[in-house]
Short mmCIF file of C-alpha atoms and ligand atoms in Angstrom, two decimals:
data_model
loop_
_atom_site.label_atom_id
_atom_site.label_comp_id
_atom_site.label_asym_id
_atom_site.label_seq_id
_atom_site.Cartn_x
_atom_site.Cartn_y
_atom_site.Cartn_z
CA MET G 1 0.58 0.02 0.11
CA VAL G 2 1.37 3.61 -0.86
CA ASP G 3 0.69 7.28 -0.35
CA ILE G 4 -0.51 9.30 -3.63
CA SER G 5 1.04 11.58 -2.11
CA SER G 6 4.45 9.03 -3.21
CA ILE G 7 3.53 8.02 -6.32
CA LEU G 8 2.80 12.13 -7.46
CA SER G 9 6.76 12.83 -6.21
CA GLY G 10 8.11 9.70 -9.79
CA MET G 11 9.11 7.55 -6.07
CA HIS G 12 7.08 4.77 -7.82
CA THR G 13 6.64 5.28 -12.18
CA ASP G 14 7.01 2.50 -13.86
CA ARG G 15 5.97 0.07 -11.21
CA LYS G 16 2.97 -1.45 -9.63
CA VAL G 17 1.23 0.12 -6.45
CA GLN G 18 -1.26 -0.51 -4.19
CA ILE G 19 -3.21 2.60 -2.65
CA ARG G 20 -6.53 2.78 -0.52
CA GLY G 21 -9.05 5.86 -0.64
CA TRP G 22 -11.58 7.30 -1.76
CA LEU G 23 -13.79 8.16 -5.20
CA HIS G 24 -14.07 11.50 -5.17
CA ASN G 25 -14.62 11.70 -9.24
CA MET G 26 -16.00 10.17 -12.04
CA ARG G 27 -17.02 9.56 -15.75
CA SER G 28 -15.92 7.48 -18.72
CA SER G 29 -16.30 8.01 -21.80
CA GLY G 30 -14.96 4.67 -24.84
CA GLY G 31 -14.60 1.94 -23.05
CA ILE G 32 -12.96 3.54 -19.74
CA HIS G 33 -13.76 4.52 -16.49
CA PHE G 34 -11.10 7.83 -15.40
CA LEU G 35 -11.45 7.17 -11.92
CA LEU G 36 -10.03 9.94 -9.36
CA ILE G 37 -9.72 9.24 -5.92
CA ARG G 38 -8.48 10.91 -2.68
CA ASP G 39 -6.49 9.34 0.44
CA GLY G 40 -5.44 12.01 2.28
CA THR G 41 -1.63 12.94 1.16
CA GLY G 42 -3.07 13.22 -2.62
CA ILE G 43 -5.98 13.23 -5.33
CA ILE G 44 -5.32 11.29 -8.32
CA GLN G 45 -6.67 10.58 -12.28
CA CYS G 46 -6.81 5.73 -12.11
CA THR G 47 -8.36 4.75 -16.36
CA MET G 48 -9.74 1.05 -15.77
CA LYS G 49 -9.75 0.02 -19.79
CA LYS G 50 -12.31 -2.41 -20.98
CA GLY G 51 -10.23 -5.67 -21.29
CA SER G 52 -8.08 -4.87 -19.02
CA VAL G 53 -10.01 -5.67 -15.37
CA GLU G 54 -11.82 -8.78 -14.80
CA ASP G 55 -15.28 -7.85 -16.93
CA ARG G 56 -17.39 -7.96 -13.72
CA VAL G 57 -14.69 -5.56 -11.93
CA PHE G 58 -15.97 -3.13 -14.88
CA GLU G 59 -18.92 -3.72 -14.50
CA ASP G 60 -19.24 -2.72 -10.86
CA VAL G 61 -17.47 0.71 -11.66
CA LYS G 62 -20.06 1.74 -13.89
CA GLY G 63 -22.77 3.94 -11.33
CA LEU G 64 -19.99 3.94 -8.75
CA THR G 65 -20.94 6.10 -6.22
CA GLN G 66 -19.04 9.73 -5.86
CA GLU G 67 -17.24 9.30 -1.86
CA SER G 68 -17.54 4.82 -1.85
CA SER G 69 -13.72 3.86 -0.19
CA LEU G 70 -11.84 1.70 -2.78
CA GLU G 71 -9.04 -0.34 -2.16
CA VAL G 72 -7.27 -0.30 -6.66
CA SER G 73 -3.92 -1.66 -7.56
CA GLY G 74 -2.61 -0.68 -11.28
CA THR G 75 1.15 0.18 -12.81
CA VAL G 76 2.33 4.21 -12.72
CA LYS G 77 2.46 5.91 -15.34
CA GLU G 78 3.49 9.74 -16.65
CA ASP G 79 0.77 10.82 -18.29
CA LYS G 80 1.21 15.60 -18.86
CA ARG G 81 -1.99 15.63 -19.63
CA ALA G 82 -2.95 14.11 -15.62
CA PRO G 83 -3.45 15.88 -13.21
CA GLY G 84 -1.11 15.68 -11.07
CA GLY G 85 1.03 14.10 -13.99
CA TYR G 86 0.99 10.74 -12.90
CA GLU G 87 -2.06 8.13 -14.09
CA ILE G 88 -2.55 4.29 -12.23
CA LYS G 89 -3.40 1.86 -14.93
CA VAL G 90 -6.02 0.15 -12.89
CA GLU G 91 -5.79 -3.63 -12.92
CA ASN G 92 -7.54 -4.26 -10.40
CA LEU G 93 -10.09 -2.80 -8.02
CA ARG G 94 -12.48 -3.46 -4.77
CA VAL G 95 -15.05 -1.37 -3.46
CA HIS G 96 -14.95 -1.67 0.05
CA HIS G 97 -17.90 0.57 0.55
CA ARG G 98 -20.68 1.60 -1.74
CA ALA G 99 -21.36 5.32 -0.75
CA GLU G 100 -24.98 6.50 -1.21
CA GLU G 101 -26.33 8.04 -3.82
CA GLY G 102 -27.36 12.14 -3.28
CA TYR G 103 -23.86 12.76 -1.42
CA PRO G 104 -25.36 15.32 0.10
CA ILE G 105 -21.97 18.33 -1.32
CA ALA G 106 -22.79 17.41 -4.71
CA LYS G 107 -20.62 19.16 -7.51
CA LYS G 108 -22.41 22.30 -7.19
CA TYR G 109 -22.69 25.94 -5.32
CA HIS G 110 -23.71 25.59 -2.60
CA GLY G 111 -24.40 28.91 0.13
CA PRO G 112 -22.19 29.28 3.49
CA GLU G 113 -24.95 28.42 5.86
CA PHE G 114 -25.59 24.41 3.93
CA LEU G 115 -21.64 23.69 4.12
CA LEU G 116 -21.61 25.17 7.92
CA ASP G 117 -24.53 22.89 8.54
CA ASN G 118 -22.73 20.04 5.94
CA ARG G 119 -19.53 20.94 7.82
CA HIS G 120 -18.58 17.45 8.60
CA LEU G 121 -18.11 16.44 4.27
CA TRP G 122 -17.21 19.85 3.21
CA ILE G 123 -13.28 18.84 4.78
CA ARG G 124 -13.23 16.40 2.17
CA SER G 125 -13.15 18.73 -0.64
CA ARG G 126 -9.86 20.30 -1.76
CA LYS G 127 -10.29 23.99 -0.67
CA MET G 128 -11.07 23.07 2.79
CA GLN G 129 -7.59 19.60 2.45
CA THR G 130 -5.36 22.69 1.15
CA ILE G 131 -6.19 25.13 3.92
CA LEU G 132 -6.18 21.86 6.43
CA ARG G 133 -2.59 21.10 5.76
CA VAL G 134 -1.53 24.64 5.67
CA ARG G 135 -2.66 24.97 9.45
CA ALA G 136 -1.00 21.65 10.28
CA LYS G 137 2.67 22.49 8.30
CA PHE G 138 2.33 26.33 9.68
CA LEU G 139 2.05 24.58 12.80
CA GLU G 140 4.64 22.08 12.74
CA ALA G 141 6.95 24.42 11.41
CA ALA G 142 6.66 26.72 14.25
CA ARG G 143 7.03 23.91 17.12
CA GLU G 144 10.68 23.44 15.38
CA TRP G 145 11.58 26.93 15.73
CA PHE G 146 10.42 26.53 19.32
CA LYS G 147 12.55 23.95 19.79
CA THR G 148 15.55 24.75 17.61
CA ASN G 149 15.48 28.26 20.44
CA GLY G 150 14.50 26.51 23.42
CA PHE G 151 11.33 26.18 24.91
CA THR G 152 9.53 23.81 26.62
CA GLU G 153 5.58 23.37 26.24
CA PHE G 154 4.53 23.66 28.88
CA HIS G 155 0.58 23.34 28.89
CA SER G 156 -2.24 25.60 31.79
CA PRO G 157 -5.83 23.98 32.67
CA THR G 158 -8.52 24.78 30.66
CA LEU G 159 -10.84 25.16 33.55
CA ILE G 160 -9.75 28.52 35.40
CA THR G 161 -11.44 30.57 38.11
CA ALA G 162 -9.82 34.00 37.24
CA ALA G 163 -9.82 35.91 34.04
CA CYS G 164 -7.40 37.35 32.17
CA GLU G 165 -8.57 39.04 29.12
CA GLY G 166 -11.24 40.55 31.71
CA GLY G 167 -15.36 39.43 32.00
CA SER G 168 -17.70 40.40 29.49
CA THR G 169 -15.78 36.96 27.12
CA LEU G 170 -16.28 34.66 29.63
CA PHE G 171 -18.05 31.27 29.10
CA PRO G 172 -19.05 30.78 32.62
CA VAL G 173 -19.35 26.63 33.58
CA LYS G 174 -20.82 25.00 36.36
CA TYR G 175 -18.60 23.03 38.36
CA PHE G 176 -20.50 20.80 40.83
CA ASP G 177 -21.42 23.87 42.74
CA GLN G 178 -19.48 26.05 42.10
CA GLU G 179 -18.84 28.28 39.55
CA ALA G 180 -15.48 28.52 36.81
CA TYR G 181 -14.80 29.59 33.57
CA LEU G 182 -14.03 27.86 30.31
CA THR G 183 -9.66 29.92 29.96
CA GLN G 184 -8.72 33.13 27.30
CA SER G 185 -5.03 32.50 26.87
CA TRP G 186 -2.94 30.42 28.99
CA GLN G 187 -1.22 33.00 30.13
CA LEU G 188 -1.50 33.81 34.26
CA TYR G 189 -0.40 29.99 34.55
CA ALA G 190 1.67 30.44 32.03
CA GLU G 191 4.10 33.05 34.43
CA ALA G 192 4.26 30.98 37.36
CA ALA G 193 4.95 28.09 34.81
CA ILE G 194 8.55 30.67 33.84
CA ALA G 195 10.86 30.13 37.69
CA SER G 196 9.72 26.21 36.61
CA LEU G 197 10.99 26.59 33.06
CA GLY G 198 12.27 28.94 31.87
CA LYS G 199 10.97 30.08 28.43
CA ILE G 200 8.37 27.91 27.13
CA TYR G 201 5.56 28.28 24.41
CA THR G 202 2.00 25.89 24.19
CA ILE G 203 -0.82 25.37 21.42
CA ALA G 204 -4.43 25.28 22.48
CA PRO G 205 -6.90 26.31 22.59
CA SER G 206 -9.06 29.43 24.03
CA PHE G 207 -12.66 30.53 24.29
CA ARG G 208 -14.06 33.51 23.70
CA ALA G 209 -17.53 34.38 24.59
CA GLU G 210 -17.41 37.66 21.35
CA ARG G 211 -21.20 38.97 20.99
CA SER G 212 -19.81 40.19 17.91
CA ARG G 213 -20.42 38.44 14.28
CA THR G 214 -16.97 39.15 12.18
CA ARG G 215 -15.20 37.60 9.85
CA ARG G 216 -12.38 37.30 12.80
CA HIS G 217 -14.17 36.59 15.67
CA LEU G 218 -14.10 32.64 16.97
CA THR G 219 -16.06 31.98 20.06
CA GLU G 220 -13.07 28.81 20.21
CA TYR G 221 -9.94 29.00 19.16
CA TRP G 222 -5.70 27.99 19.09
CA HIS G 223 -3.71 30.43 20.45
CA LEU G 224 0.29 30.10 20.01
CA GLU G 225 1.64 30.94 23.41
CA ALA G 226 4.62 32.48 24.79
CA GLU G 227 6.27 32.75 27.76
CA VAL G 228 9.59 34.58 28.12
CA PRO G 229 12.03 35.20 31.91
CA TRP G 230 14.04 38.07 30.89
CA CYS G 231 12.68 39.85 28.42
CA ASP G 232 11.69 43.05 28.01
CA LEU G 233 9.45 44.62 25.03
CA GLU G 234 11.62 44.99 22.25
CA CYS G 235 13.26 41.49 23.09
CA ILE G 236 9.38 39.71 23.15
CA MET G 237 8.84 41.62 19.54
CA ASP G 238 12.08 40.34 17.78
CA ILE G 239 10.97 36.35 19.12
CA GLN G 240 8.05 37.35 16.89
CA GLU G 241 9.21 38.16 14.10
CA GLU G 242 11.94 35.68 14.18
CA MET G 243 9.35 32.87 14.77
CA LEU G 244 6.98 34.12 12.53
CA GLY G 245 9.40 35.21 9.27
CA TYR G 246 10.83 30.96 10.22
CA VAL G 247 7.49 29.92 9.26
CA ILE G 248 7.02 31.76 6.82
CA SER G 249 9.73 30.47 5.11
CA VAL G 250 8.73 27.08 5.92
CA LEU G 251 5.05 27.44 4.11
CA CYS G 252 6.60 29.15 0.95
CA ASP G 253 9.76 26.76 0.85
CA GLU G 254 7.02 23.15 1.75
CA MET G 255 3.24 24.33 0.57
CA ALA G 256 3.41 26.63 -2.68
CA GLY G 257 1.02 24.97 -4.53
CA GLU G 258 -1.21 24.40 -1.54
CA LEU G 259 -0.29 28.09 -1.41
CA GLU G 260 -0.92 29.18 -4.79
CA SER G 261 -4.03 27.61 -5.42
CA LEU G 262 -5.97 29.05 -2.56
CA GLY G 263 -4.06 32.82 -3.76
CA ARG G 264 -2.02 33.18 -2.17
CA ARG G 265 1.05 34.43 -4.64
CA VAL G 266 4.48 33.06 -2.86
CA ASP G 267 7.09 35.93 -3.89
CA GLU G 268 4.08 38.20 -2.72
CA LEU G 269 4.46 36.44 0.77
CA LYS G 270 7.82 35.89 0.54
CA GLY G 271 8.27 39.68 0.43
CA MET G 272 6.38 39.95 3.92
CA LYS G 273 9.17 38.27 5.95
CA PRO G 274 10.55 40.61 9.11
CA PRO G 275 11.56 42.40 10.19
CA PHE G 276 8.42 44.08 10.62
CA GLU G 277 7.87 47.47 11.49
CA ARG G 278 7.71 49.27 15.03
CA VAL G 279 4.91 51.68 15.03
CA THR G 280 3.80 53.47 17.79
CA TYR G 281 0.45 54.96 18.95
CA ASP G 282 0.55 57.63 18.89
CA ARG G 283 1.59 57.30 15.80
CA ALA G 284 -1.21 55.19 14.00
CA VAL G 285 -3.18 57.39 15.87
CA GLU G 286 -2.24 60.51 13.70
CA MET G 287 -2.10 58.05 10.97
CA LEU G 288 -5.79 57.77 11.35
CA ASN G 289 -6.65 61.02 11.74
CA GLU G 290 -4.72 61.91 8.51
CA GLU G 291 -6.71 60.32 6.98
CA LYS G 292 -9.52 61.78 8.09
CA VAL G 293 -10.68 59.06 10.43
CA ASP G 294 -11.74 60.41 13.79
CA PHE G 295 -9.99 59.31 16.46
CA LYS G 296 -9.09 60.42 19.38
CA TRP G 297 -5.78 59.08 22.31
CA GLY G 298 -7.55 56.97 24.88
CA ASP G 299 -9.37 55.27 22.47
CA ASP G 300 -8.97 51.11 21.71
CA LEU G 301 -8.26 50.28 18.08
CA THR G 302 -11.89 48.96 16.32
CA TRP G 303 -11.22 46.37 12.91
CA THR G 304 -11.91 49.46 10.79
CA HIS G 305 -9.30 51.26 12.12
CA GLU G 306 -6.58 48.97 11.99
CA LYS G 307 -8.42 47.89 8.12
CA ILE G 308 -7.24 51.53 7.55
CA LEU G 309 -3.41 50.65 9.29
CA THR G 310 -3.23 47.96 7.41
CA GLN G 311 -3.24 49.55 4.37
CA LYS G 312 0.01 51.74 4.39
CA PHE G 313 2.62 48.29 4.61
CA ASN G 314 3.05 45.77 2.59
CA LYS G 315 4.09 43.14 5.41
CA PRO G 316 3.05 42.66 9.31
CA PHE G 317 3.91 45.23 11.91
CA PHE G 318 3.28 45.95 15.29
CA VAL G 319 1.94 49.01 16.43
CA THR G 320 3.92 49.57 20.28
CA HIS G 321 2.89 51.06 23.82
CA PHE G 322 -0.78 51.43 23.69
CA PRO G 323 -1.98 53.47 27.32
CA THR G 324 -3.27 51.56 29.74
CA GLY G 325 -6.70 52.35 29.42
CA VAL G 326 -7.19 49.56 26.67
CA LYS G 327 -5.14 47.40 27.66
CA ALA G 328 -5.69 44.40 30.40
CA PHE G 329 -3.89 45.10 33.75
CA TYR G 330 -1.58 42.81 33.54
CA HIS G 331 0.96 45.43 30.70
CA LYS G 332 3.43 46.97 32.10
CA PRO G 333 2.48 50.06 32.63
CA ASP G 334 6.46 52.51 30.47
CA PRO G 335 7.70 53.98 33.76
CA LYS G 336 8.18 56.52 31.33
CA ARG G 337 5.45 57.77 31.00
CA PRO G 338 2.97 55.02 32.94
CA GLU G 339 0.31 55.81 30.78
CA VAL G 340 0.95 53.85 28.17
CA THR G 341 1.65 50.42 28.88
CA LEU G 342 5.25 48.12 27.50
CA SER G 343 2.74 46.25 24.86
CA ALA G 344 2.72 45.69 21.40
CA ASP G 345 -0.32 43.99 18.57
CA LEU G 346 0.92 42.62 14.79
CA LEU G 347 -0.85 43.90 12.31
CA ALA G 348 -1.32 41.53 8.89
CA PRO G 349 -1.41 43.51 5.93
CA GLU G 350 -4.48 43.43 3.14
CA GLY G 351 -6.68 44.73 5.44
CA TYR G 352 -6.45 41.56 8.09
CA GLY G 353 -5.09 43.63 11.65
CA GLU G 354 -4.21 42.29 15.33
CA ILE G 355 -2.58 38.80 14.30
CA THR G 356 -0.89 38.62 17.79
CA GLY G 357 -1.02 40.39 21.41
CA GLY G 358 0.99 41.35 23.81
CA GLY G 359 4.61 42.57 25.82
CA GLN G 360 5.74 43.52 28.58
CA ARG G 361 4.05 42.39 32.40
CA ILE G 362 3.82 43.81 36.29
CA ASP G 363 6.78 42.44 38.76
CA ASP G 364 6.84 44.65 41.18
CA LEU G 365 4.01 43.21 43.23
CA ASP G 366 3.16 47.17 44.94
CA GLU G 367 1.87 47.72 40.82
CA LEU G 368 0.10 44.92 39.94
CA LEU G 369 -1.82 45.04 43.48
CA ARG G 370 -2.57 49.18 41.87
CA ARG G 371 -3.32 48.12 38.10
CA MET G 372 -6.57 45.59 39.87
CA ARG G 373 -6.82 47.98 41.55
CA GLU G 374 -7.76 50.81 39.09
CA GLU G 375 -9.78 47.94 36.97
CA GLY G 376 -11.86 46.87 40.05
CA LEU G 377 -10.35 42.92 40.05
CA ASN G 378 -10.01 42.31 43.83
CA PRO G 379 -7.10 40.50 44.15
CA LYS G 380 -8.24 38.02 46.30
CA ASP G 381 -9.66 35.88 43.02
CA TYR G 382 -5.96 36.41 41.26
CA GLU G 383 -4.06 35.67 45.08
CA TRP G 384 -2.12 32.08 43.70
CA TYR G 385 -0.83 34.63 40.23
CA ILE G 386 0.13 37.76 42.60
CA ASP G 387 2.65 35.36 44.33
CA LEU G 388 4.57 35.48 41.58
CA ARG G 389 5.63 38.80 42.62
CA ARG G 390 6.74 37.66 46.06
CA TYR G 391 9.35 35.04 45.48
CA GLY G 392 12.07 35.88 42.40
CA SER G 393 9.83 37.79 40.15
CA VAL G 394 11.87 38.42 37.29
CA PRO G 395 11.43 40.82 34.22
CA HIS G 396 9.54 39.19 31.60
CA SER G 397 6.83 39.28 28.52
CA GLY G 398 4.60 37.43 26.24
CA PHE G 399 2.09 37.35 23.17
CA GLY G 400 0.03 34.66 21.73
CA LEU G 401 -1.66 34.25 18.78
CA GLY G 402 -4.11 33.86 17.25
CA VAL G 403 -3.47 30.48 14.81
CA GLU G 404 -7.18 31.11 13.22
CA ARG G 405 -6.82 34.51 11.96
CA THR G 406 -2.73 33.66 11.28
CA VAL G 407 -3.83 31.54 8.64
CA ALA G 408 -6.62 33.13 7.56
CA TRP G 409 -4.12 35.85 7.02
CA ILE G 410 -1.18 34.01 5.22
CA CYS G 411 -4.18 31.65 2.95
CA LYS G 412 -5.74 34.42 1.87
CA LEU G 413 -9.49 33.72 2.77
CA ASP G 414 -12.80 35.74 3.28
CA HIS G 415 -13.19 34.72 6.75
CA ILE G 416 -11.74 33.16 9.73
CA ARG G 417 -14.16 29.78 9.96
CA ASP G 418 -12.12 28.90 7.13
CA ALA G 419 -9.15 28.24 8.87
CA VAL G 420 -10.43 25.70 10.99
CA ALA G 421 -12.23 22.25 10.89
CA PHE G 422 -14.94 22.73 12.45
CA PRO G 423 -15.66 26.59 13.51
CA ARG G 424 -17.42 27.99 16.81
CA LEU G 425 -19.36 31.01 16.28
CA ILE G 426 -21.31 33.26 18.12
CA ASN G 427 -24.49 31.05 15.65
CA ARG G 428 -23.21 28.04 15.67
CA VAL G 429 -21.49 25.01 17.43
CA TYR G 430 -22.88 21.81 15.71
CA PRO G 431 -21.72 19.89 13.67
O1 LIG D 501 -5.31 40.28 22.21
P1 LIG D 501 -5.69 38.81 22.94
O2 LIG D 501 -6.21 38.54 23.93
O3 LIG D 501 -3.84 38.73 24.45
C1 LIG D 501 -4.34 37.55 24.51
O4 LIG D 501 -5.27 36.95 25.31
C2 LIG D 501 -2.86 37.64 25.62
N1 LIG D 501 -3.20 37.64 26.73
C3 LIG D 501 -1.98 36.30 25.13
C4 LIG D 501 -0.81 36.67 25.76
O5 LIG D 501 0.59 37.55 26.07
N2 LIG D 501 0.25 35.12 26.22
O6 LIG D 501 -5.16 37.82 22.00
C5 LIG D 501 -3.89 37.25 21.16
C6 LIG D 501 -4.58 36.63 20.35
C7 LIG D 501 -5.57 37.93 18.82
O7 LIG D 501 -4.22 39.47 19.43
C8 LIG D 501 -6.02 37.99 17.39
O8 LIG D 501 -5.34 37.05 17.30
C9 LIG D 501 -6.08 36.57 18.86
O9 LIG D 501 -5.58 35.58 20.55
N3 LIG D 501 -7.53 36.20 18.52
C10 LIG D 501 -8.52 35.10 18.24
N4 LIG D 501 -8.57 34.73 17.54
C11 LIG D 501 -10.22 34.11 17.16
N5 LIG D 501 -11.48 34.46 17.57
C12 LIG D 501 -11.00 35.73 19.14
N6 LIG D 501 -12.90 35.51 19.48
C13 LIG D 501 -9.68 36.37 19.15
N7 LIG D 501 -8.90 36.70 20.05
C14 LIG D 501 -8.56 36.83 20.32
MG1 LIG D 502 -6.06 41.76 21.43
#
């Protein structure tokens, strides 16, 4: 048994092979069946001539339904006319399961809601296969970068009791006779773990009870986060730049065909390599005002504002030093200018906007308590987190990257929902 991908890479030319997969599409003409078979690693044309297989097998294939699962054996031939450049001359075929008639996602136009209802089948489409493969490669390359650079993978709990990113987007969970929540970020636990493990990262789901119905919000998303001791704002921006630069170069090298098929030009993506410009929030306000946008210092950047800013850059760029008032309690106020924080968001170009958020954390006990009071938080809910400033506090920084937002940008998708197999949206938790 071989993978279709190995056939398409020329490894089995003129040899006998056996493959297993699903019937993606079929047509017949002039006593030949042309079957397109998909196995999860690729898709290949298989031709079956009357007379080259037993008559019973040839008859069996007539009227074979899309998505039937099969086993095929035959000889691999190079053929420029075949999609992918290779085909299998079928010598035998066994139907493992004949799919029912009326596959819901037959080849015709379907609206987005229909495809979301049938997501369990739609993920078999070429488009979704391709995106899911790019996504997997993205995470593989990120892990590789973290490993090479001395980071340890660390996991935090999903069930938590205190908000990291504000109470308004917490999902409550009934936890026996207590109330708990689904985590919004691993960060607070990561700040505990750096004193144990040093540089750490995670790739895990985060949850936001977002009331917004937008092209860039999910209620459950995958969060790639890192936390680093002895690291300041500049240092954490450098880390993001290097990591993302590496991941993009791997994708350009190993996923060029996939990216192009999604409409993302690889030369364009190659041009988006670091360094990424660093623009202060103050400067961003000026840029918006120059565009005649009514935006006052102290307001938070919304998607509309980010979209306008992204038109001025052709690669990702950081916006730094956000006002203390628009950022969560843990952000360290700039000692030289306490009305702003040592924070940075990374914005992707082409209207995509924020893909990472992070910065330097407060490491001083009194400053942390003061900021919690200002934000109306009860220090009792954060006892263990406050404790970290009592026993060997160090300057430290971290960031969180939204995996789906980043994949949506890299794959040039219209909507974040297609960057994940089974999206969770305000109006959808099924299938
Ligand atoms: O900016 P956020 O809220 O920052 C944090 O959670 C920090 N605690 C991370 C850290 O420093 N460790 O979220 C980080 C990123 C955003 O930049 C965005 O890409 C993504 O998470 N994100 C979402 N992605 C999809 N749907 C949502 N509802 C998202 N909310 C945030
Ligand atoms: Mg943010």
